[in-house]
Amino acid sequence: MAMFTTGILVLTSPLNTLPLRIAPVLSSAAQLVERTLYVHLHPGLILGGGNQPRPVFIPPVVDLSTIISRLYSNAADVCGHLDVRVLLTNVRAQSATSSGTTIPNSPFPRPQSLSHSPDVVLTDFPLQNPGQSNQVMQCLQSYTGHCYVCSPGLPSVLLHPQLMMLQETEDALKEPEEEAEPLETYSDVVVGGTFDRLHGAHKTLLNISCLLANRRFLIGVCDKAMLKKKVLKELVEPYSVRVQRLQEFLQEIKPSLQVEIVPLDDPYGVSVVDPLLQCIVVSEETRKGGEAVNKKRIENGLPALVLHEIQLLKDAHHTETEEEKISSSSLRSRLLGTLLTPPKDTSHLAPLPYVIGLTGGSGSGKSSIARRLEALGAVRVDCDKLGHEVYQPDTAAHHRVLKEFGSDLLNEDKTINRRALGRKVFGNKERLKALTDIVWPEIALLVKNIISQAREEGKQVCVLDAAVLLEAGWTDMTHEVWVTIIPEEEAVIRITERDGVTTEDALRRLQSQWSNSQQVERANVVLSTLWEPEVTQKQVLKAWELLQERITQRTKGDMSS
């Protein structure tokens, strides 16, 4: 069980043996640290050898780039819950400083502040003599305090007992250490991406870019037009949030770098006009984009950039509908069915039945999800059906609609001709509001009656299947809002096939409704029927199981208060 929130892991193994150690070291660290794990690399560091060791600059070499990729890849596999960050403050090329700049003797003239204050320092340093344990831990504590701002008396932990079994394997594989291959570095480096919910692949890209960059690191972050084709684009974090997280991450990774972050509204951005850039970092799948950037630069009379390609990180936990690589779209898909934002204060509502307001645009599959929830035990309240009921003869709404819009709407059987009524309000916001001001409150009364009846019958959950849940202000009757989304182009296909209308009519219908983004902003839970029915069912089951946990916790809380 984890005992600390934040830790610093000081890796001392030589670069040629470190790859074998990374997974077990991270696995051991994850048993002690629960949130953030900073990694400080100092190959060959000797702890407890008499003299107190000091941090030194280590040169960027090809092996270091490989180690960084391995660290993030292994972290995703063995400790996905940890926010792992590889610090590069002490990594610098010999020629990295600009002319006229004083070269510091130490990478840490003063201890570096980290955004999460460390609670513990860990190391893979192999203890030769158990009697030196205290001396080594004190040495480690002092070394770490020289590098980073830490609380006095920071606990230190030697991970070597868990690593002893590796020693024989390492000894068997040990080869004469060859001179490390230097890594070509550049003054100014550029990358582009969405950087939604920073994950291991992003961190690999950013860390290796920091390794390559000596002076300036330019990052183009996808915004607006560049997000249109993203899977579940409505769940992409706001631009400002993504930029803030990038800034915080990079300030810790390599504070000496000049970092510039700019919005990316087309595939090229400033990379095709900035004359100072020397290198662009790409992956296997974005290499063609890098080549396109170079083509544009040459057209603009600028030198081509060096393309530094990194490997994609494999996602060991991906499902059949997710990409094999670690990706933000997979992370967004895993959010479906989970609680994205906590429910608002619902103390004015009875605790049971717990009322879910389910909404979504036309063609989104909202009603199919409502039926799935009904099959799991929820009482489904079909608000569209109730909307038909309030127009029945001898109801309050029936009389008020005729008074407001004219008796010429009556059919021979005294029912209201809703098609004729629709023609009277179509395209006229004031007349439409006059109609909804009559109808929506009457539907709400019917909904409240059904909820009361469900309460009397001891039902646990009610689902309001309501296309106009948000517009009508019916969220006051709900404990949570669930929203179903699909891309507009998919919704158009479904509407035209289902209702036999033209593409233009389908688009007009969608554009008259609240957008996916507007609805998601007000959602506690988001679902999507974009994939096969089995995928939808898994989402619904997950959402239902998590809902049951929330209801149980709420009930326990009510009983104890």
Coordinates of C-alpha atoms in Angstrom, one line a residue:
M1 CA 0.0 0.0 0.0
A2 CA 1.4 3.4 -1.0
M3 CA 2.6 5.5 2.0
F4 CA 3.7 8.7 0.2
T5 CA 2.0 11.1 -2.2
T6 CA 5.1 12.3 -4.1
G7 CA 8.5 10.7 -4.5
I8 CA 11.9 11.3 -6.2
L9 CA 13.6 8.3 -7.7
V10 CA 17.4 8.7 -8.1
L11 CA 18.6 6.2 -10.7
T12 CA 22.3 5.4 -10.3
S13 CA 22.7 2.4 -12.5
P14 CA 25.0 2.7 -15.6
L15 CA 23.0 3.4 -18.8
N16 CA 23.9 0.0 -20.3
T17 CA 22.3 -2.0 -17.4
L18 CA 19.5 0.4 -16.5
P19 CA 17.0 -1.0 -19.1
L20 CA 16.7 -4.3 -17.2
R21 CA 16.1 -2.4 -14.0
I22 CA 13.4 0.1 -15.0
A23 CA 10.3 -2.1 -14.8
P24 CA 11.1 -3.7 -11.4
V25 CA 12.3 -0.3 -10.0
L26 CA 9.1 1.4 -11.1
S27 CA 7.0 -1.5 -9.7
S28 CA 8.7 -1.2 -6.3
A29 CA 8.4 2.5 -6.3
A30 CA 4.6 2.3 -7.1
Q31 CA 4.1 0.3 -3.9
L32 CA 5.3 3.4 -1.9
V33 CA 4.2 6.4 -4.0
E34 CA 0.6 7.0 -5.0
R35 CA 0.5 10.2 -7.2
T36 CA 3.7 11.7 -8.6
L37 CA 7.1 10.1 -9.2
Y38 CA 10.0 12.3 -10.3
V39 CA 12.9 10.5 -11.9
H40 CA 16.5 11.9 -11.5
L41 CA 19.2 10.3 -13.6
H42 CA 22.8 10.1 -12.4
P43 CA 24.5 7.0 -13.8
G44 CA 27.4 5.8 -11.8
L45 CA 26.5 7.9 -8.7
I46 CA 28.3 6.4 -5.6
L47 CA 26.4 6.9 -2.3
G48 CA 28.0 6.4 1.1
G49 CA 31.6 6.2 -0.2
G50 CA 33.1 8.6 2.2
N51 CA 32.8 11.9 0.3
Q52 CA 29.4 13.5 -0.1
P53 CA 28.6 13.3 -3.8
R54 CA 27.4 16.4 -5.7
P55 CA 25.2 16.5 -8.8
V56 CA 27.1 16.9 -12.1
F57 CA 26.1 17.6 -15.7
I58 CA 25.7 14.5 -17.7
P59 CA 25.9 14.7 -21.5
P60 CA 23.0 13.8 -23.8
V61 CA 23.7 10.5 -25.4
V62 CA 21.6 8.2 -27.6
D63 CA 21.3 5.7 -24.7
L64 CA 19.7 8.4 -22.6
S65 CA 17.0 8.9 -25.2
T66 CA 16.3 5.2 -25.2
I67 CA 16.1 5.1 -21.4
I68 CA 13.6 7.9 -21.4
S69 CA 11.3 6.1 -23.8
R70 CA 11.7 2.9 -21.8
L71 CA 10.9 4.7 -18.6
Y72 CA 7.6 6.1 -19.9
S73 CA 6.7 2.9 -21.7
N74 CA 7.3 0.7 -18.6
A75 CA 5.5 3.2 -16.4
A76 CA 2.4 2.9 -18.6
D77 CA 2.5 -0.9 -18.2
V78 CA 3.4 -1.3 -14.5
C79 CA 2.3 1.9 -12.7
G80 CA -0.3 3.6 -14.9
H81 CA -1.8 5.5 -11.9
L82 CA 1.5 7.4 -11.3
D83 CA 2.4 10.7 -12.9
V84 CA 6.0 9.9 -13.8
R85 CA 8.2 12.8 -14.8
V86 CA 11.9 12.4 -16.0
L87 CA 13.8 15.5 -14.9
L88 CA 16.6 16.7 -17.2
T89 CA 17.9 19.8 -15.3
N90 CA 21.3 18.0 -15.0
V91 CA 21.6 17.0 -18.7
R92 CA 23.5 19.4 -20.9
A93 CA 25.6 19.2 -24.1
Q94 CA 29.1 20.6 -23.9
S95 CA 28.3 23.1 -26.6
A96 CA 24.9 24.0 -25.2
T97 CA 25.7 27.4 -23.9
S98 CA 25.5 30.5 -26.0
S99 CA 28.6 32.6 -26.5
G100 CA 29.2 35.1 -23.7
T101 CA 27.2 33.0 -21.2
T102 CA 28.8 31.9 -18.0
I103 CA 28.8 28.1 -17.8
P104 CA 27.6 27.1 -14.3
N105 CA 29.7 24.6 -12.4
S106 CA 26.7 22.8 -11.1
P107 CA 23.3 21.9 -12.6
F108 CA 21.7 23.1 -9.4
P109 CA 23.2 26.4 -8.2
R110 CA 20.3 26.4 -5.8
P111 CA 17.7 23.6 -5.1
Q112 CA 15.0 23.4 -7.8
S113 CA 11.4 23.8 -6.7
L114 CA 9.0 21.1 -7.9
S115 CA 5.2 21.6 -8.3
H116 CA 4.6 18.6 -6.0
S117 CA 6.7 18.7 -2.9
P118 CA 8.5 15.3 -2.4
D119 CA 7.6 13.1 0.6
V120 CA 10.2 10.5 0.0
V121 CA 13.4 9.8 -2.0
L122 CA 14.1 6.4 -3.5
T123 CA 17.1 4.9 -5.3
D124 CA 18.2 1.8 -7.1
F125 CA 21.7 2.1 -5.7
P126 CA 23.1 -1.4 -4.9
L127 CA 24.1 -1.7 -1.3
Q128 CA 27.3 -3.7 -1.1
N129 CA 27.4 -3.9 2.7
P130 CA 24.1 -3.9 4.8
G131 CA 26.0 -2.1 7.6
Q132 CA 26.3 0.9 5.3
S133 CA 22.5 1.3 4.9
N134 CA 22.1 4.3 7.2
Q135 CA 25.1 6.0 5.8
V136 CA 23.8 5.5 2.2
M137 CA 20.4 6.8 3.1
Q138 CA 21.8 9.9 4.7
C139 CA 24.0 10.5 1.7
L140 CA 21.0 10.1 -0.6
Q141 CA 18.9 12.5 1.5
S142 CA 21.7 15.1 1.4
Y143 CA 22.3 14.7 -2.3
T144 CA 18.6 15.1 -3.1
G145 CA 18.3 18.1 -0.9
H146 CA 21.1 19.7 -2.9
C147 CA 19.2 19.2 -6.1
Y148 CA 15.6 19.8 -5.2
V149 CA 13.6 21.7 -2.5
C150 CA 12.6 19.0 0.0
S151 CA 11.3 19.0 3.5
P152 CA 13.9 18.5 6.2
G153 CA 14.3 14.9 7.3
L154 CA 13.0 13.6 3.9
P155 CA 12.6 9.8 4.3
S156 CA 14.9 7.8 2.0
V157 CA 14.3 4.2 0.8
L158 CA 16.7 1.8 -0.9
L159 CA 14.9 -0.4 -3.4
H160 CA 17.8 -2.8 -3.7
P161 CA 16.2 -5.7 -1.7
Q162 CA 13.6 -6.0 -4.4
L163 CA 16.3 -5.8 -7.1
M164 CA 18.7 -8.4 -5.8
M165 CA 17.4 -11.1 -8.1
L166 CA 18.3 -8.9 -11.1
Q167 CA 22.0 -8.8 -10.2
E168 CA 22.8 -12.3 -11.6
T169 CA 21.0 -11.5 -14.8
E170 CA 22.8 -8.2 -15.2
D171 CA 26.2 -9.8 -14.4
A172 CA 25.5 -12.5 -17.1
L173 CA 24.6 -9.8 -19.7
K174 CA 27.3 -7.4 -18.7
E175 CA 29.6 -6.5 -21.6
P176 CA 32.6 -4.2 -21.7
E177 CA 31.2 -0.7 -21.5
E178 CA 31.6 1.1 -24.8
E179 CA 31.9 4.8 -25.1
A180 CA 28.4 6.3 -25.3
E181 CA 27.3 7.6 -28.7
P182 CA 26.7 11.4 -28.4
L183 CA 23.2 12.7 -29.3
E184 CA 23.1 15.5 -31.8
T185 CA 21.4 18.5 -30.2
Y186 CA 20.0 21.7 -31.6
S187 CA 19.5 25.3 -30.6
D188 CA 15.8 25.5 -31.4
V189 CA 13.4 22.5 -31.6
V190 CA 9.8 22.4 -32.5
V191 CA 6.9 19.9 -32.0
G192 CA 3.2 20.0 -32.6
G193 CA 0.2 18.1 -31.1
T194 CA -3.0 18.1 -29.2
F195 CA -1.5 17.3 -25.8
D196 CA -4.9 16.3 -24.3
R197 CA -4.5 14.8 -20.9
L198 CA -0.7 14.5 -20.8
H199 CA 0.2 10.8 -21.0
G200 CA 3.3 8.7 -21.4
A201 CA 3.6 9.2 -25.2
H202 CA 3.3 13.0 -24.8
K203 CA 5.9 13.0 -22.0
T204 CA 8.3 10.9 -24.1
L205 CA 7.9 13.4 -27.0
L206 CA 8.4 16.4 -24.7
N207 CA 11.3 14.9 -22.8
I208 CA 13.3 13.8 -25.9
S209 CA 12.6 17.3 -27.4
C210 CA 14.0 18.8 -24.2
L211 CA 17.0 16.5 -24.5
L212 CA 17.6 17.8 -28.1
A213 CA 17.0 21.5 -27.5
N214 CA 19.7 23.7 -26.1
R215 CA 18.1 27.1 -26.2
R216 CA 14.4 27.2 -27.2
F217 CA 11.6 24.7 -27.4
L218 CA 8.6 25.7 -29.6
I219 CA 5.3 23.8 -29.2
G220 CA 2.3 24.2 -31.5
V221 CA -0.9 23.1 -29.6
C222 CA -3.9 22.1 -31.7
D223 CA -6.9 24.4 -31.4
K224 CA -10.3 25.0 -33.0
A225 CA -10.1 23.8 -36.6
M226 CA -7.4 21.2 -35.8
L227 CA -9.7 19.5 -33.3
K228 CA -12.7 19.0 -35.7
K229 CA -11.6 15.5 -36.7
K230 CA -10.6 14.3 -33.2
V231 CA -12.4 11.3 -31.7
L232 CA -14.7 12.5 -28.9
K233 CA -13.5 16.1 -29.5
E234 CA -16.1 17.3 -27.0
L235 CA -14.0 15.7 -24.2
V236 CA -10.7 17.3 -25.3
E237 CA -9.5 19.6 -22.5
P238 CA -9.8 23.4 -23.1
Y239 CA -6.8 24.9 -24.9
S240 CA -5.9 27.0 -21.8
V241 CA -5.8 23.9 -19.6
R242 CA -3.6 21.9 -22.0
V243 CA -1.2 24.9 -22.2
Q244 CA -1.0 25.3 -18.5
R245 CA -0.2 21.6 -18.0
L246 CA 2.5 21.8 -20.6
Q247 CA 4.1 24.8 -19.0
E248 CA 4.1 23.3 -15.6
F249 CA 5.6 20.0 -16.9
L250 CA 8.3 21.6 -19.0
Q251 CA 9.3 24.1 -16.2
E252 CA 10.1 21.1 -14.1
I253 CA 11.7 18.9 -16.8
K254 CA 14.2 21.5 -18.0
P255 CA 13.9 25.0 -16.4
S256 CA 16.8 26.4 -18.4
L257 CA 14.9 26.1 -21.7
Q258 CA 13.1 29.0 -23.3
V259 CA 9.6 27.5 -23.9
E260 CA 7.1 29.0 -26.4
I261 CA 3.6 27.6 -26.8
V262 CA 1.4 28.8 -29.6
P263 CA -2.0 27.7 -30.9
L264 CA -2.0 25.5 -34.0
D265 CA -4.9 26.3 -36.3
D266 CA -3.5 24.5 -39.4
P267 CA -1.1 21.6 -39.9
Y268 CA 2.0 23.8 -40.2
G269 CA 1.7 26.8 -37.8
V270 CA 4.9 28.8 -37.2
S271 CA 7.2 25.8 -38.1
V272 CA 7.2 26.9 -41.8
V273 CA 8.1 30.5 -41.1
D274 CA 10.5 30.5 -38.1
P275 CA 14.0 30.9 -39.5
L276 CA 15.7 29.9 -36.2
L277 CA 14.3 26.4 -36.0
Q278 CA 16.7 23.5 -36.7
C279 CA 14.9 20.3 -35.7
I280 CA 11.3 18.9 -35.6
V281 CA 10.5 15.9 -33.5
V282 CA 8.1 13.4 -35.1
S283 CA 6.8 9.9 -34.6
E284 CA 6.3 7.1 -37.1
E285 CA 2.8 8.3 -37.9
T286 CA 3.6 12.1 -38.0
R287 CA 6.8 11.8 -40.1
K288 CA 4.8 12.7 -43.3
G289 CA 3.6 15.8 -41.6
G290 CA 7.3 16.7 -40.8
E291 CA 8.2 16.2 -44.4
A292 CA 5.3 18.4 -45.5
V293 CA 6.6 21.1 -43.1
N294 CA 10.0 20.9 -44.8
K295 CA 8.5 21.2 -48.2
K296 CA 6.7 24.4 -47.1
R297 CA 9.9 25.8 -45.5
I298 CA 11.9 25.2 -48.7
E299 CA 9.1 27.0 -50.7
N300 CA 9.4 29.9 -48.2
G301 CA 13.2 30.0 -48.7
L302 CA 14.1 28.5 -45.4
P303 CA 16.4 25.5 -44.6
A304 CA 14.7 22.1 -44.0
L305 CA 14.5 20.9 -40.5
V306 CA 16.2 17.8 -39.2
L307 CA 13.5 15.2 -38.6
H308 CA 14.2 13.4 -35.4
E309 CA 11.9 10.4 -35.2
I310 CA 10.8 8.7 -32.0
Q311 CA 8.9 5.4 -31.6
L312 CA 5.3 5.2 -30.6
L313 CA 4.6 3.8 -27.2
K314 CA 2.5 0.6 -27.2
D315 CA -0.6 0.5 -25.0
A316 CA -0.6 -2.8 -23.2
H317 CA -4.1 -2.1 -21.9
H318 CA -5.9 -1.1 -25.1
T319 CA -9.3 -2.6 -26.0
E320 CA -10.5 -3.8 -29.4
T321 CA -11.9 -0.4 -30.3
E322 CA -8.9 1.5 -29.1
E323 CA -5.6 2.3 -30.9
E324 CA -2.6 0.0 -30.1
K325 CA -0.5 3.0 -29.3
I326 CA -0.9 5.1 -26.1
S327 CA -3.2 7.9 -27.3
S328 CA -5.4 10.7 -26.0
S329 CA -8.4 9.3 -28.0
S330 CA -8.2 6.0 -26.0
L331 CA -8.0 7.9 -22.7
R332 CA -11.1 9.9 -23.8
S333 CA -13.0 6.8 -24.7
R334 CA -12.2 5.4 -21.2
L335 CA -13.9 8.4 -19.7
L336 CA -17.3 7.4 -21.2
G337 CA -19.6 6.2 -18.5
T338 CA -17.5 7.6 -15.7
L339 CA -18.4 10.6 -13.5
L340 CA -16.7 13.6 -15.2
T341 CA -18.0 16.2 -12.8
P342 CA -19.5 15.7 -9.4
P343 CA -23.3 16.2 -9.1
K344 CA -24.6 19.6 -8.1
D345 CA -26.4 20.1 -4.7
T346 CA -29.6 18.1 -4.9
S347 CA -30.6 18.4 -1.2
H348 CA -34.0 19.7 -2.4
L349 CA -34.7 16.3 -4.0
A350 CA -35.7 13.1 -2.2
P351 CA -32.6 10.7 -2.1
L352 CA -34.6 8.0 -3.9
P353 CA -35.4 7.3 -6.6
Y354 CA -32.1 8.6 -7.9
V355 CA -33.1 10.5 -11.0
I356 CA -30.8 10.6 -14.1
G357 CA -31.6 13.1 -16.8
L358 CA -30.6 11.5 -20.1
T359 CA -30.3 13.8 -23.1
G360 CA -28.5 14.0 -26.5
G361 CA -28.9 15.3 -30.0
S362 CA -31.1 13.8 -32.7
G363 CA -29.7 10.4 -33.8
S364 CA -27.3 10.2 -30.8
G365 CA -28.8 6.9 -29.6
K366 CA -30.2 8.4 -26.4
S367 CA -33.4 6.4 -26.3
S368 CA -31.5 3.1 -27.0
I369 CA -29.3 3.9 -24.0
A370 CA -32.4 4.6 -21.9
R371 CA -33.9 1.2 -22.9
R372 CA -30.6 -0.5 -21.8
L373 CA -30.8 1.3 -18.5
E374 CA -34.4 0.2 -18.2
A375 CA -33.3 -3.4 -18.7
L376 CA -30.9 -3.0 -15.8
G377 CA -33.7 -2.0 -13.5
A378 CA -34.3 1.8 -14.0
V379 CA -37.7 3.3 -14.5
R380 CA -37.7 4.9 -17.9
V381 CA -39.6 8.1 -18.2
D382 CA -40.2 8.8 -21.9
C383 CA -40.6 12.5 -22.1
D384 CA -41.3 12.5 -25.8
K385 CA -44.3 10.2 -25.2
L386 CA -45.4 12.5 -22.3
G387 CA -45.2 15.4 -24.8
H388 CA -47.8 13.7 -26.9
E389 CA -50.1 13.2 -23.9
V390 CA -50.2 16.9 -22.9
Y391 CA -51.7 17.7 -26.2
Q392 CA -54.7 15.4 -25.6
P393 CA -58.2 16.9 -25.5
D394 CA -59.4 18.2 -22.1
T395 CA -55.9 18.8 -20.8
A396 CA -54.7 22.2 -19.6
A397 CA -52.1 22.4 -22.4
H398 CA -54.7 21.6 -25.0
H399 CA -56.9 24.5 -24.0
R400 CA -54.0 27.0 -23.7
V401 CA -52.5 26.0 -27.1
L402 CA -55.8 26.6 -28.9
K403 CA -56.2 29.9 -27.1
E404 CA -52.7 31.0 -28.1
F405 CA -52.4 29.6 -31.6
G406 CA -56.0 29.4 -32.8
S407 CA -58.8 26.8 -33.1
D408 CA -57.9 26.1 -36.7
L409 CA -55.4 23.6 -35.4
L410 CA -58.1 21.2 -34.4
N411 CA -58.5 17.9 -36.2
E412 CA -62.0 16.4 -36.5
D413 CA -61.5 14.2 -33.4
K414 CA -60.7 17.4 -31.4
T415 CA -56.9 16.5 -31.2
I416 CA -54.4 19.2 -32.2
N417 CA -52.8 19.0 -35.6
R418 CA -49.2 19.1 -34.5
R419 CA -47.9 19.4 -38.0
A420 CA -49.9 22.6 -38.5
L421 CA -48.8 23.8 -35.1
G422 CA -45.2 23.2 -36.1
R423 CA -45.6 25.4 -39.2
K424 CA -46.9 28.2 -37.0
V425 CA -43.8 28.2 -34.8
F426 CA -41.1 27.1 -37.3
G427 CA -38.4 29.8 -37.6
N428 CA -40.1 32.1 -35.1
K429 CA -38.3 32.1 -31.8
E430 CA -41.0 34.1 -30.0
R431 CA -43.8 31.9 -31.1
L432 CA -41.8 28.7 -30.3
K433 CA -41.1 30.1 -26.8
A434 CA -44.8 30.8 -26.3
L435 CA -45.5 27.1 -27.1
T436 CA -42.8 25.6 -24.9
D437 CA -43.8 27.9 -22.0
I438 CA -47.2 26.1 -22.2
V439 CA -46.1 22.5 -22.9
W440 CA -42.8 22.1 -20.9
P441 CA -44.3 22.8 -17.4
E442 CA -47.1 20.4 -18.1
I443 CA -44.7 17.6 -19.1
A444 CA -42.7 18.4 -15.9
L445 CA -45.8 17.8 -13.8
L446 CA -46.3 14.4 -15.4
V447 CA -42.6 13.5 -14.9
K448 CA -42.9 14.4 -11.2
N449 CA -46.0 12.2 -10.8
I450 CA -44.1 9.2 -12.3
I451 CA -41.1 9.9 -10.0
S452 CA -43.5 10.0 -7.0
Q453 CA -45.1 6.7 -8.1
A454 CA -41.7 5.1 -8.5
R455 CA -40.8 6.2 -5.0
E456 CA -43.9 4.6 -3.6
E457 CA -43.0 1.4 -5.4
G458 CA -39.5 1.5 -3.8
K459 CA -37.7 2.0 -7.1
Q460 CA -34.0 3.0 -6.9
V461 CA -33.4 4.8 -10.2
C462 CA -35.4 6.8 -12.7
V463 CA -34.1 7.8 -16.1
L464 CA -35.7 10.8 -17.8
D465 CA -35.3 10.2 -21.5
A466 CA -35.6 13.8 -22.6
A467 CA -34.3 15.5 -25.8
V468 CA -35.0 19.0 -24.3
L469 CA -33.8 18.2 -20.8
L470 CA -31.4 21.2 -20.7
E471 CA -33.4 23.6 -22.7
A472 CA -36.5 23.0 -20.6
G473 CA -34.7 23.4 -17.3
W474 CA -35.7 20.0 -16.1
T475 CA -32.3 19.4 -14.5
D476 CA -33.8 20.6 -11.2
M477 CA -35.7 17.3 -11.1
T478 CA -32.5 15.2 -11.6
H479 CA -29.6 14.2 -9.4
E480 CA -27.3 13.8 -12.4
V481 CA -27.2 14.7 -16.1
W482 CA -26.1 12.1 -18.6
V483 CA -25.4 13.1 -22.3
T484 CA -25.1 10.9 -25.3
I485 CA -23.0 12.2 -28.2
I486 CA -21.9 11.1 -31.7
P487 CA -20.2 13.2 -34.4
E488 CA -22.4 15.4 -36.5
E489 CA -21.7 13.5 -39.8
E490 CA -22.7 10.2 -38.1
A491 CA -25.9 11.8 -36.8
V492 CA -26.8 13.1 -40.3
I493 CA -26.4 9.6 -41.7
R494 CA -28.7 8.1 -39.0
I495 CA -31.4 10.8 -39.3
T496 CA -31.6 10.5 -43.0
E497 CA -31.8 6.7 -42.9
R498 CA -34.3 6.6 -40.0
D499 CA -36.6 9.5 -41.0
G500 CA -36.2 9.6 -44.8
V501 CA -35.3 13.3 -44.8
T502 CA -32.6 15.0 -46.9
T503 CA -29.1 15.7 -45.6
E504 CA -30.0 19.5 -45.5
D505 CA -33.1 18.8 -43.4
A506 CA -31.0 16.6 -41.0
L507 CA -28.4 19.3 -40.6
R508 CA -31.0 22.0 -40.0
R509 CA -32.5 19.8 -37.3
L510 CA -29.2 19.3 -35.6
Q511 CA -28.3 23.0 -35.8
S512 CA -31.5 24.0 -34.1
Q513 CA -30.6 21.9 -31.1
W514 CA -27.9 22.4 -28.5
S515 CA -24.5 21.4 -29.7
N516 CA -22.6 18.4 -28.3
S517 CA -20.1 20.7 -26.7
Q518 CA -22.9 22.8 -25.0
Q519 CA -24.5 19.6 -23.6
V520 CA -21.2 18.0 -22.5
E521 CA -20.4 21.2 -20.5
R522 CA -23.4 20.5 -18.4
A523 CA -23.0 16.7 -18.2
N524 CA -21.9 14.6 -15.2
V525 CA -21.6 11.5 -17.4
V526 CA -21.0 11.2 -21.1
L527 CA -21.8 8.2 -23.3
S528 CA -21.4 7.5 -27.0
T529 CA -23.1 5.1 -29.4
L530 CA -20.5 5.6 -32.1
W531 CA -19.3 2.0 -32.1
E532 CA -20.8 -1.4 -32.1
P533 CA -23.8 -2.2 -29.8
E534 CA -21.6 -4.4 -27.6
V535 CA -19.3 -1.4 -27.0
T536 CA -22.3 0.7 -26.0
Q537 CA -23.5 -2.0 -23.7
K538 CA -20.1 -2.1 -21.9
Q539 CA -20.3 1.7 -21.5
V540 CA -23.8 1.5 -20.0
L541 CA -22.9 -1.4 -17.7
K542 CA -19.8 0.6 -16.5
A543 CA -22.0 3.7 -16.0
W544 CA -24.6 1.7 -14.1
E545 CA -22.2 -0.1 -11.8
L546 CA -20.5 3.2 -10.9
L547 CA -23.9 4.8 -10.4
Q548 CA -24.8 2.0 -7.9
E549 CA -21.6 2.7 -6.0
R550 CA -22.5 6.5 -5.8
I551 CA -26.0 5.7 -4.6
T552 CA -24.7 3.3 -1.9
Q553 CA -22.2 5.9 -0.7
R554 CA -24.9 8.6 -0.7
T555 CA -27.3 6.4 1.3
K556 CA -24.6 5.6 3.8
G557 CA -23.8 9.3 4.1
D558 CA -27.5 10.1 4.7
M559 CA -27.8 7.4 7.4
S560 CA -24.7 8.6 9.3
S561 CA -25.7 12.3 9.2

